[in-house]
Short mmCIF file of C-alpha atoms in Angstrom, two decimals:
data_model
loop_
_atom_site.label_atom_id
_atom_site.label_comp_id
_atom_site.label_asym_id
_atom_site.label_seq_id
_atom_site.Cartn_x
_atom_site.Cartn_y
_atom_site.Cartn_z
CA MET A 1 22.63 4.53 27.89
CA GLU A 2 24.97 3.46 30.40
CA ARG A 3 22.99 0.23 30.43
CA LEU A 4 23.40 -0.49 27.09
CA GLN A 5 27.30 -0.28 27.44
CA VAL A 6 27.05 -3.32 30.06
CA ALA A 7 24.17 -5.66 28.35
CA GLY A 8 25.80 -3.91 24.90
CA GLU A 9 27.71 -7.43 23.33
CA THR A 10 24.73 -9.32 24.38
CA MET A 11 22.44 -7.49 22.37
CA GLN A 12 24.48 -7.21 19.67
CA ARG A 13 24.84 -10.95 19.68
CA CYS A 14 21.08 -11.21 19.49
CA THR A 15 20.68 -8.37 16.70
CA PHE A 16 23.69 -8.81 14.79
CA PRO A 17 22.68 -12.07 13.09
CA VAL A 18 19.93 -10.33 11.27
CA LEU A 19 22.56 -8.57 9.83
CA SER A 20 24.44 -10.99 8.28
CA GLY A 21 22.74 -10.85 4.71
CA HIS A 22 22.88 -7.02 4.53
CA LEU A 23 25.69 -6.07 3.18
CA PRO A 24 25.94 -7.81 0.04
CA MET A 25 22.82 -7.69 -0.60
CA GLN A 26 23.27 -4.01 -0.29
CA LEU A 27 25.81 -4.95 -3.13
CA VAL A 28 23.38 -6.24 -5.48
CA ALA A 29 20.46 -3.44 -4.84
CA GLU A 30 23.50 -0.97 -5.90
CA GLU A 31 24.58 -3.53 -8.68
CA LEU A 32 20.88 -3.03 -9.81
CA GLY A 33 20.89 0.65 -9.80
CA ALA A 34 19.88 1.62 -6.20
CA HIS A 35 21.79 4.71 -5.22
CA PRO A 36 24.21 4.14 -2.91
CA GLY A 37 24.53 7.60 -1.21
CA ARG A 38 20.90 7.50 -0.92
CA MET A 39 18.91 8.39 2.64
CA PRO A 40 17.90 5.39 5.05
CA PHE A 41 15.08 7.15 5.20
CA TYR A 42 14.05 7.35 2.04
CA SER A 43 12.04 4.73 0.22
CA GLY A 44 12.45 5.89 -3.39
CA ARG A 45 11.59 6.07 -6.34
CA THR A 46 13.17 3.14 -7.90
CA TRP A 47 12.43 -1.03 -7.22
CA PRO A 48 16.65 -0.56 -6.31
CA ASP A 49 16.07 1.89 -4.47
CA HIS A 50 12.94 0.56 -2.66
CA LEU A 51 14.42 -2.35 -2.13
CA ALA A 52 17.33 -1.34 -0.11
CA TRP A 53 14.77 1.06 1.72
CA GLY A 54 13.43 -2.24 3.06
CA LEU A 55 17.68 -2.93 3.93
CA ASP A 56 17.94 -0.01 5.40
CA SER A 57 14.47 -0.61 7.76
CA VAL A 58 16.11 -3.77 8.71
CA ALA A 59 18.34 -2.05 10.46
CA ALA A 60 17.00 0.75 11.96
CA SER A 61 14.60 -1.54 13.92
CA VAL A 62 17.98 -3.11 15.12
CA ARG A 63 19.21 0.14 16.19
CA LEU A 64 15.69 0.44 18.48
CA ILE A 65 16.47 -2.79 19.20
CA LEU A 66 19.12 -2.37 20.93
CA ALA A 67 18.53 0.92 22.54
CA MET A 68 15.64 -1.14 23.97
CA GLN A 69 13.16 1.07 22.65
CA PRO A 70 10.71 -2.47 22.03
CA VAL A 71 7.73 -0.21 21.00
CA GLY A 72 9.05 1.67 18.74
CA ALA A 73 11.07 -1.30 17.12
CA ALA A 74 7.55 -3.63 16.41
CA VAL A 75 6.39 -0.61 14.55
CA LEU A 76 9.42 -0.53 11.83
CA ALA A 77 9.29 -4.04 11.77
CA ARG A 78 5.73 -4.76 11.57
CA THR A 79 5.22 -1.63 8.50
CA GLN A 80 8.25 -3.53 6.79
CA LEU A 81 6.53 -7.13 7.38
CA GLU A 82 3.64 -5.46 6.21
CA ARG A 83 5.02 -4.07 3.11
CA TRP A 84 6.59 -7.22 2.05
CA SER A 85 4.13 -9.37 2.86
CA SER A 86 2.39 -6.62 0.44
CA ASN A 87 4.77 -7.62 -2.17
CA LEU A 88 4.09 -11.72 -1.58
CA GLN A 89 0.61 -11.72 -1.90
CA PHE A 90 0.72 -9.79 -4.89
CA ASN A 91 3.36 -11.92 -6.52
CA SER A 92 1.26 -15.04 -5.57
CA GLY A 93 -2.25 -13.73 -5.82
CA LEU A 94 -3.40 -15.04 -2.47
CA ASP A 95 -5.66 -12.40 -1.22
CA GLN A 96 -7.24 -12.12 2.19
CA ALA A 97 -10.15 -13.37 2.57
CA SER A 98 -13.83 -10.77 2.95
CA GLY A 99 -13.77 -10.88 7.37
CA GLU A 100 -10.18 -13.25 7.99
CA ASP A 101 -8.31 -12.24 10.23
CA THR A 102 -5.20 -11.14 9.14
CA ALA A 103 -2.79 -12.64 11.41
CA ALA A 104 -4.42 -15.97 10.13
CA TRP A 105 -4.11 -14.61 6.70
CA LEU A 106 -0.82 -14.01 6.92
CA THR A 107 0.51 -17.63 8.54
CA ARG A 108 -2.14 -18.59 5.08
CA LEU A 109 0.08 -16.53 2.72
CA TRP A 110 3.76 -16.81 4.18
CA GLY A 111 2.66 -20.77 4.68
CA SER A 112 1.66 -21.49 0.46
CA PRO A 113 3.71 -22.60 -2.09
CA GLY A 114 6.75 -21.29 -3.32
CA ALA A 115 6.71 -18.96 -0.32
CA PRO A 116 10.68 -17.71 0.99
CA LEU A 117 10.23 -18.63 4.62
CA PRO A 118 13.28 -20.35 6.20
CA PRO A 119 12.13 -23.17 8.79
CA ARG A 120 13.64 -21.20 11.61
CA THR A 121 11.00 -18.34 11.50
CA SER A 122 7.78 -18.27 14.03
CA ILE A 123 4.28 -18.70 12.42
CA VAL A 124 3.96 -15.28 11.03
CA GLY A 125 0.79 -14.32 11.86
CA ASN A 126 1.79 -15.15 15.67
CA LEU A 127 4.55 -12.42 15.05
CA PHE A 128 2.14 -9.70 13.01
CA ALA A 129 -0.09 -10.45 15.83
CA ASP A 130 2.88 -9.85 19.15
CA LEU A 131 3.50 -6.96 17.34
CA SER A 132 0.33 -5.25 16.93
CA GLU A 133 -0.51 -6.06 20.22
CA VAL A 134 2.67 -4.40 22.17
CA MET A 135 1.53 -1.30 19.60
CA HIS A 136 -1.91 -1.32 21.48
CA GLY A 137 0.03 -1.35 25.43
CA ARG A 138 -1.16 -5.40 26.39
CA GLY A 139 0.42 -8.43 24.80
CA PRO A 140 3.06 -11.08 26.22
CA LEU A 141 6.00 -8.05 24.97
CA MET A 142 4.69 -6.19 27.30
CA PRO A 143 8.11 -6.83 29.78
CA LEU A 144 10.64 -5.73 27.16
CA VAL A 145 8.45 -2.65 27.62
CA TRP A 146 8.87 -2.22 31.06
CA LEU A 147 12.56 -3.22 31.00
CA ASP A 148 12.73 -0.34 28.70
CA VAL A 149 10.94 2.37 30.93
CA ALA A 150 10.92 1.32 34.27
CA ASP A 151 13.63 -1.70 35.12
CA ILE A 152 16.48 0.86 33.53
CA THR A 153 18.70 -0.68 35.92
CA ASP A 154 18.16 -4.36 34.77
CA LEU A 155 20.27 -5.80 32.15
CA PRO A 156 17.64 -8.69 29.99
CA SER A 157 17.43 -11.88 31.56
CA PRO A 158 16.95 -14.75 29.60
CA GLU A 159 12.69 -14.19 29.11
CA HIS A 160 13.59 -10.68 27.67
CA LEU A 161 16.37 -12.29 24.97
CA ARG A 162 13.69 -14.55 24.30
CA LEU A 163 11.10 -11.86 23.14
CA VAL A 164 13.52 -10.04 21.53
CA ASP A 165 13.62 -13.31 18.72
CA THR A 166 9.91 -11.66 18.27
CA LEU A 167 11.34 -8.72 16.69
CA THR A 168 14.27 -10.32 14.95
CA ASP A 169 12.53 -13.28 13.19
CA THR A 170 9.55 -10.62 12.08
CA LEU A 171 12.62 -8.58 10.39
CA VAL A 172 13.93 -12.27 8.87
CA VAL A 173 10.62 -12.63 7.22
CA SER A 174 11.26 -9.80 5.73
CA LEU A 175 14.33 -10.17 4.28
CA THR A 176 13.02 -13.74 2.73
CA GLN A 177 11.23 -12.00 1.18
CA LEU A 178 13.61 -8.83 0.14
CA ARG A 179 16.12 -11.84 -1.26
CA SER A 180 13.57 -12.77 -3.40
CA CYS A 181 13.15 -9.88 -5.32
CA LEU A 182 16.86 -9.14 -5.42
CA THR A 183 17.06 -12.52 -6.95
CA SER A 184 13.66 -12.15 -9.82
CA ALA A 185 14.48 -8.40 -9.93
CA ALA A 186 18.46 -9.28 -11.44
CA GLN A 187 16.77 -12.30 -13.51
CA ALA A 188 14.24 -9.01 -15.10
CA LYS A 189 17.38 -7.76 -16.11
CA ASP A 190 19.59 -10.64 -17.40
CA ARG A 191 22.08 -10.67 -14.75
CA LEU A 192 21.91 -14.57 -14.10
CA ALA A 193 25.38 -14.32 -11.90
CA LEU A 194 24.18 -11.41 -9.61
CA ALA A 195 20.81 -13.60 -9.29
CA ASN A 196 22.78 -16.83 -8.27
CA VAL A 197 24.59 -14.34 -6.14
CA ALA A 198 21.56 -13.01 -4.77
CA ALA A 199 19.58 -16.06 -4.13
CA ALA A 200 22.95 -17.45 -2.28
CA ILE A 201 23.66 -14.72 0.36
CA ARG A 202 22.60 -16.06 3.95
CA LEU A 203 20.18 -13.78 5.79
CA ILE A 204 21.47 -15.29 8.93
CA ALA A 205 24.69 -16.24 9.96
CA PRO A 206 27.47 -16.60 12.96
CA THR A 207 28.91 -12.40 13.60
CA ASN A 208 32.02 -12.12 16.07
CA GLY A 209 32.34 -8.85 15.72
CA TRP A 210 31.09 -5.95 18.11
CA ALA A 211 30.72 -2.44 18.64
CA ARG A 212 32.83 -1.61 21.48
CA ASP A 213 30.82 1.41 22.36
CA VAL A 214 27.48 0.37 20.90
CA ALA A 215 25.72 3.81 22.51
CA ALA A 216 27.35 5.90 19.15
CA THR A 217 26.06 4.04 16.33
CA VAL A 218 22.37 4.46 18.75
CA ALA A 219 22.47 7.36 20.17
CA PRO A 220 19.66 10.35 18.69
CA LEU A 221 20.77 12.43 15.82
CA ILE A 222 20.57 15.62 17.68
CA PRO A 223 23.51 18.40 16.07
CA SER A 224 24.71 18.78 19.89
CA HIS A 225 26.20 15.37 19.08
CA PHE A 226 27.14 15.12 15.63
CA ALA A 227 30.76 16.08 15.82
CA SER A 228 31.06 13.14 18.35
CA LEU A 229 29.01 10.46 16.75
CA ASP A 230 31.15 11.24 12.90
CA GLY A 231 34.38 9.64 13.87
CA GLN A 232 33.13 6.43 15.78
CA VAL A 233 30.27 5.50 12.85
CA GLY A 234 32.73 6.66 10.06
CA ALA A 235 35.32 4.59 11.04
CA LEU A 236 32.27 1.57 10.19
CA ALA A 237 31.37 2.67 7.38
CA THR A 238 34.18 3.45 5.74
CA GLY A 239 35.07 -0.65 6.73
CA TYR A 240 31.93 -0.87 4.63
CA ILE A 241 33.09 1.17 1.76
CA GLU A 242 36.01 -0.99 1.03
CA THR A 243 34.71 -4.87 1.54
CA ILE A 244 31.77 -3.16 -1.30
CA ASP A 245 34.90 -2.12 -3.34
CA SER A 246 37.22 -5.15 -2.74
CA LEU A 247 33.18 -7.97 -3.31
CA ARG A 248 32.60 -5.35 -6.85
CA HIS A 249 36.17 -5.34 -8.39
CA GLY A 250 35.76 -9.92 -7.40
CA GLN A 251 39.03 -9.23 -4.90
CA GLU A 252 39.12 -11.11 -0.99
CA PRO A 253 37.34 -8.38 1.36
CA GLU A 254 40.72 -7.72 3.84
CA ASN A 255 37.94 -7.50 6.62
CA PRO A 256 36.12 -11.67 7.58
CA SER A 257 32.21 -12.02 7.34
CA GLU A 258 32.30 -11.86 11.03
CA LEU A 259 32.44 -8.09 10.76
CA TRP A 260 30.15 -6.74 8.05
CA PRO A 261 27.14 -7.11 10.31
CA LEU A 262 28.96 -4.55 12.33
CA PHE A 263 29.85 -2.61 8.76
CA ALA A 264 26.69 -2.47 7.44
CA PHE A 265 24.90 -1.38 10.29
CA GLY A 266 27.70 1.37 11.21
CA HIS A 267 26.91 2.90 7.26
CA GLN A 268 23.02 2.84 7.24
CA ARG A 269 24.14 4.64 10.95
CA TYR A 270 26.62 6.87 9.17
CA ARG A 271 24.29 8.21 6.56
CA ALA A 272 21.38 8.65 9.04
CA LEU A 273 23.93 11.67 10.48
CA ILE A 274 24.20 12.70 7.07
CA ALA A 275 21.18 12.97 6.15
CA ALA A 276 19.92 14.36 10.19
CA ARG A 277 23.09 17.25 9.34
CA MET A 278 22.12 18.62 5.87
CA ALA A 279 18.43 18.74 7.21
CA PHE A 280 19.53 21.18 9.93
CA ASP A 281 21.70 22.77 7.33
CA HIS A 282 18.71 23.49 5.00
CA GLU A 283 16.37 24.09 8.05
CA ARG A 284 18.52 26.68 9.21
CA ASP A 285 18.49 28.50 5.26
CA MET A 286 15.29 28.44 4.85
CA LEU A 287 14.14 29.77 8.06
CA GLY A 288 16.89 32.37 7.82
CA GLU A 289 15.80 34.86 10.74
CA ARG A 290 13.10 32.37 12.21
CA PHE A 291 15.53 29.66 12.41
CA GLY A 292 16.48 28.95 15.80
CA GLU A 293 19.66 27.45 16.90
CA HIS A 294 19.44 25.39 19.50
CA GLY A 295 15.06 24.54 18.57
CA ILE A 296 15.81 20.52 18.43
CA GLU A 297 17.58 20.90 21.73
CA LYS A 298 14.63 22.27 23.41
CA LEU A 299 12.19 20.42 21.74
CA MET A 300 14.35 17.48 22.53
CA THR A 301 13.92 18.71 26.89
CA LYS A 302 10.39 19.06 26.00
CA SER A 303 9.86 15.22 25.24
CA VAL A 304 12.30 13.71 27.19
CA LEU A 305 10.57 16.01 30.43
CA SER A 306 7.29 14.39 28.77
CA GLY A 307 8.40 10.99 28.12
CA GLU A 308 10.05 10.40 31.54
CA MET A 309 7.37 11.75 33.59
CA ALA A 310 4.67 9.34 32.20
CA ALA A 311 7.77 6.63 32.97
CA MET A 312 7.63 7.35 36.35
CA LEU A 313 3.88 7.57 36.16
CA ALA A 314 3.70 4.03 35.52
CA VAL A 315 6.11 2.86 38.11
CA TRP A 316 4.24 4.43 40.69
CA LEU A 317 0.80 3.22 39.40
CA ARG A 318 3.13 -0.08 39.07
CA GLN A 319 4.01 0.02 42.84
CA ARG A 320 0.19 1.28 43.95
CA ASN A 321 -1.44 -2.36 41.94
CA THR A 322 -4.61 0.61 41.96
CA VAL A 323 -4.58 0.72 38.08
CA PRO A 324 -2.43 -1.40 36.40
CA LEU A 325 -3.47 -0.91 33.03
CA ALA A 326 -2.85 2.43 33.72
CA ALA A 327 0.48 2.02 33.92
CA ASP A 328 0.84 -0.49 31.31
CA ALA A 329 -0.35 2.60 29.05
CA PHE A 330 1.86 5.26 30.55
CA ALA A 331 4.78 2.74 29.95
CA THR A 332 4.25 2.30 26.59
CA CYS A 333 3.44 6.34 26.20
CA ALA A 334 7.01 6.59 27.39
CA SER A 335 8.72 4.28 24.79
CA ALA A 336 6.87 5.61 21.76
CA LEU A 337 6.89 9.00 22.45
CA ARG A 338 11.33 8.36 22.83
CA SER A 339 11.44 6.34 19.33
CA ALA A 340 8.82 8.79 17.50
CA HIS A 341 11.39 11.50 19.08
CA TRP A 342 14.79 9.61 17.23
CA LEU A 343 12.64 8.89 14.60
CA TRP A 344 11.97 12.19 13.91
CA LEU A 345 15.27 13.50 14.31
CA GLU A 346 16.68 11.22 11.19
CA ASP A 347 13.38 12.67 9.49
CA ASP A 348 11.74 8.85 9.37
CA ASP A 349 7.87 9.27 8.54
CA ARG A 350 7.44 6.12 10.91
CA ALA A 351 8.11 8.33 13.59
CA MET A 352 3.94 9.46 13.29
CA GLY A 353 3.43 5.48 13.57
CA CYS A 354 5.17 5.54 16.81
CA LEU A 355 3.47 9.07 17.78
CA ARG A 356 -0.12 6.53 16.99
CA CYS A 357 1.08 4.60 19.86
CA VAL A 358 1.31 7.47 22.19
CA ILE A 359 -2.03 9.07 21.74
CA GLU A 360 -4.25 6.20 21.85
CA GLN A 361 -2.44 5.60 24.68
CA LEU A 362 -2.99 9.04 26.44
CA ALA A 363 -6.43 8.95 25.71
CA ARG A 364 -6.22 4.86 27.29
CA ALA A 365 -4.73 6.37 30.18
CA ARG A 366 -6.61 9.47 30.52
CA THR A 367 -10.23 7.23 29.86
CA TRP A 368 -8.89 5.44 33.26
CA ARG A 369 -8.73 8.45 35.42
CA LEU A 370 -11.70 10.21 34.07
CA LYS A 371 -14.07 7.15 33.64
CA PRO A 372 -12.04 4.40 35.28
CA ASP A 373 -15.98 2.42 34.39
CA ARG A 374 -15.91 2.74 31.11
CA ALA A 375 -12.25 2.32 30.92
CA ALA A 376 -12.55 -1.08 32.08
CA LYS A 377 -15.82 -2.58 29.72
CA ILE A 378 -13.77 -1.31 27.00
CA GLU A 379 -10.31 -3.25 28.15
CA ALA A 380 -12.84 -6.80 28.85
CA ARG A 381 -12.99 -6.74 25.42
CA GLN A 382 -9.52 -7.43 24.85
CA ASN A 383 -9.43 -5.89 21.14
CA ALA A 384 -10.02 -2.09 21.85
CA THR A 385 -8.46 0.14 19.18
CA PRO A 386 -7.25 3.43 19.25
CA ARG A 387 -10.93 4.66 18.25
CA ASP A 388 -12.41 3.17 21.16
CA TRP A 389 -10.18 5.36 23.60
CA ILE A 390 -9.68 8.12 22.21
CA GLU A 391 -13.66 8.38 21.90
CA ALA A 392 -13.64 7.28 25.62
CA SER A 393 -11.53 10.35 26.62
CA GLY A 394 -13.61 13.02 25.22
CA TRP A 395 -10.74 13.37 21.97
CA ARG A 396 -12.98 12.60 19.77
CA ARG A 397 -12.31 15.39 17.63
CA LEU A 398 -9.13 14.24 17.47
CA ARG A 399 -10.54 11.53 15.34
CA GLN A 400 -8.15 12.86 12.08
CA LEU A 401 -5.30 12.96 13.94
CA ASN A 402 -5.51 9.39 14.84
CA TRP A 403 -6.15 8.57 11.34
CA ALA A 404 -3.05 10.34 9.80
CA LEU A 405 -0.75 8.71 12.54
CA GLY A 406 -2.29 5.71 11.99
CA GLU A 407 -1.68 5.89 8.37
CA PHE A 408 2.19 5.35 9.41
CA ALA A 409 1.73 2.61 11.40
CA HIS A 410 1.36 0.89 9.10
CA GLY A 411 3.19 -0.66 6.15
CA SER A 412 1.34 -2.23 3.00
CA THR A 413 0.61 -0.96 -0.50
CA ASP A 414 -2.88 0.38 0.99
CA ALA A 415 -1.60 2.92 3.80
CA ASP A 416 -2.04 5.62 2.29
CA TRP A 417 1.27 8.07 3.65
CA VAL A 418 0.72 11.04 0.78
CA ARG A 419 -2.35 12.13 1.98
CA ALA A 420 -1.63 10.95 5.93
CA ARG A 421 1.09 13.99 5.62
CA GLU A 422 -1.06 15.94 4.12
CA ALA A 423 -3.54 16.48 6.98
CA LEU A 424 -0.76 16.61 9.58
CA VAL A 425 0.22 19.72 7.67
CA ALA A 426 -4.19 21.18 7.58
CA LEU A 427 -3.26 20.29 11.78
CA GLN A 428 -1.40 23.29 12.44
CA SER A 429 -2.88 26.87 13.33
CA ASP A 430 -1.82 28.40 10.11
CA PRO A 431 -1.77 25.88 7.20
CA GLN A 432 -1.16 28.26 4.47
CA ASP A 433 1.74 29.64 5.88
CA GLU A 434 4.82 29.07 3.11
CA LEU A 435 6.33 27.02 5.67
CA ALA A 436 3.81 25.18 7.39
CA GLN A 437 3.52 21.61 4.27
CA PHE A 438 7.80 21.26 6.45
CA THR A 439 6.47 21.51 10.22
CA GLY A 440 3.52 19.15 9.95
CA ARG A 441 5.25 16.53 11.46
CA THR A 442 7.22 18.47 14.00
CA HIS A 443 3.69 20.37 15.20
CA ALA A 444 2.30 16.22 15.85
CA LEU A 445 5.52 15.75 17.96
CA THR A 446 5.57 19.38 20.02
CA ALA A 447 1.49 18.77 20.65
CA LEU A 448 1.71 15.66 21.69
CA SER A 449 4.48 15.86 23.83
CA PHE A 450 2.38 19.11 25.36
CA MET A 451 -0.41 16.29 25.38
CA VAL A 452 1.57 13.97 27.19
CA SER A 453 2.82 16.45 29.99
CA VAL A 454 -1.04 17.94 30.25
CA GLU A 455 -2.12 14.11 31.57
CA CYS A 456 0.52 13.66 33.33
CA ALA A 457 0.50 16.67 35.85
CA ALA A 458 -3.21 15.10 35.89
CA TRP A 459 -2.24 12.01 37.52
CA THR A 460 0.13 13.75 39.82
CA ASP A 461 -2.20 15.49 41.70
CA LYS A 462 -4.11 11.83 42.39
CA PHE A 463 -0.37 11.39 44.51
CA SER A 464 -0.12 14.80 45.75
CA ALA A 465 -0.93 18.37 45.10
CA ASP A 466 2.20 19.66 45.95
CA LEU A 467 3.82 17.51 43.72
CA GLY A 468 1.40 18.05 41.14
CA LYS A 469 2.31 22.07 41.06
CA ALA A 470 5.82 21.21 41.04
CA TYR A 471 5.90 19.21 37.54
CA ARG A 472 3.94 22.17 36.49
CA GLU A 473 6.15 24.47 37.17
CA VAL A 474 9.61 22.14 35.59
CA ILE A 475 7.24 21.86 32.55
CA ARG A 476 6.09 25.75 32.32
CA ILE A 477 2.31 25.92 32.31
CA ASN A 478 -0.61 25.81 34.18
CA ASN A 479 -3.97 24.53 34.63
CA ASP A 480 -5.92 27.79 32.58
CA GLN A 481 -2.93 27.41 29.62
CA ALA A 482 -2.87 23.67 29.23
CA ASN A 483 -7.12 23.48 28.78
CA LEU A 484 -6.42 26.89 26.62
CA ALA A 485 -3.70 24.55 24.75
CA VAL A 486 -4.86 21.22 24.16
CA GLU A 487 -8.82 23.15 23.25
CA GLU A 488 -7.23 25.32 20.39
CA LEU A 489 -5.41 21.63 19.55
CA LEU A 490 -8.38 20.10 19.40
CA ASN A 491 -10.77 22.84 17.66
CA GLN A 492 -7.84 22.63 14.93
CA ALA A 493 -7.87 19.10 14.06
CA TRP A 494 -11.76 19.29 13.83
CA ASN A 495 -11.81 21.86 11.50
CA ALA A 496 -9.12 19.85 10.05
CA ARG A 497 -11.18 16.51 9.02
CA ALA A 498 -12.21 17.57 5.82
CA THR A 499 -8.84 16.58 4.40
CA ARG A 500 -8.51 13.59 4.88
CA PRO A 501 -8.68 11.62 1.26
CA ARG A 502 -12.13 11.33 -0.72
CA THR A 503 -9.50 8.08 -3.44
CA SER A 504 -6.51 6.81 -2.00
CA MET A 505 -3.37 8.51 -3.75
CA GLY A 506 -1.01 5.93 -1.40
CA ARG A 507 2.34 5.66 -2.56
CA ALA A 508 1.61 4.91 -6.35
CA HIS A 509 5.52 4.43 -6.63
CA ASP A 510 5.03 1.13 -4.34
CA ASP A 511 2.19 -0.58 -6.13
CA ASN A 512 4.56 0.08 -9.57
CA ALA A 513 6.80 -1.64 -7.91
CA ALA A 514 5.52 -4.19 -6.90
CA SER A 515 4.16 -4.82 -10.36
CA ALA A 516 7.59 -4.24 -11.49
CA ASP A 517 8.63 -7.41 -9.50
CA ALA A 518 5.78 -9.54 -10.72
CA SER A 519 7.52 -11.85 -12.52
#
């Protein structure tokens, strides 16, 4: 966070141009019926709300890029790319051929006549492939992961900033389809003037408005931060509302357009803050005497201890250069775990998509520790899947958890988030408890944070038995307790495997939304 203060302006110059059209596009969505107070994480029940969710998702990804969390940013950017590629596929009728590589199909889809792809953007399939690779702990974006978790005193180099373009270019691709959807939705309602406004919105433009305290706009939304963040992001949200109000009434806004990306970003963060505060209050009312006033902070402490130890192991393994791919696994795990926690604080389901990266990389590191020869064979394939690592690590019973988390790592209309949530509920020790339906994602985050700590402890023993003992004292576990707890989780996951869906309910409103925009 201290580095972010130093690099804040540079990172904002790289990311805020992507938000150039955010404010006017939100205005169009609201004119079409999107609720202005909708929670940013909520994908909505109406088409205008769903489009507004897409815009909020772009801002959420920008926030993680600013925080130099590339894995989480990649999860958000890729799910949006898949979502709006599904929409483009529906409207164009250009389906993926049997056996066709997804990256190749996306390039063909977005390169087809009528696709709204701006010339600045790279080949879409390459963008998709690079984001997918970093989510698997490999590929050309890995220097960003190391910048995040290990080289924490270094400022982004020109090469790092070039790699950031992969993330922002992907967001621009989604924005092109979002703009087309807003335009066609306005046309469908005979709002021709509004449709012309939407079609003319610039997606990328020069920006000169920077947040002086950018850390306040990206900080994790834990209760102890609520009061201090309120005034700073609230001021930006006020600028947004004043500008929107002026535009809605045909008046010249007092604030220049160069400030609109900053206002739009601040408004999204302010609504996320409101949502986090409301969720905290609701949980307190719902749990009553079972509510722990500092439960969120305690979970954060455990998550931080796990993630930071994973980052330290990544550094040590890189320095020794004996198991470099295990170092990549721990680095990716650390970055993904932090993003998972930050998104969980905002009730964002895509936190579970980040946990999909955690469970894969944790299994990868474990396989390198226990079965290095088998790990080397899997790495040699160059397209190893999470299932490969989970089975090799001896965690086959976690396949159900891996499936559920994997659904949240995808954003196409085939992704079954509804049943994935049900699976996470079923994975708990007492899924029939009246509160279990509300705690499935929390249980997943808690369980994986614990498992990261356990694996870190085992690897730390390789460096020093005394160091391993000291780490276990910090996290307050011993080997017997750890083994019993992990075994219990494995059994719970195995017993809950029958909850995997037999039919696809999916995100039904997404399919309807795509149909509504078929024009």
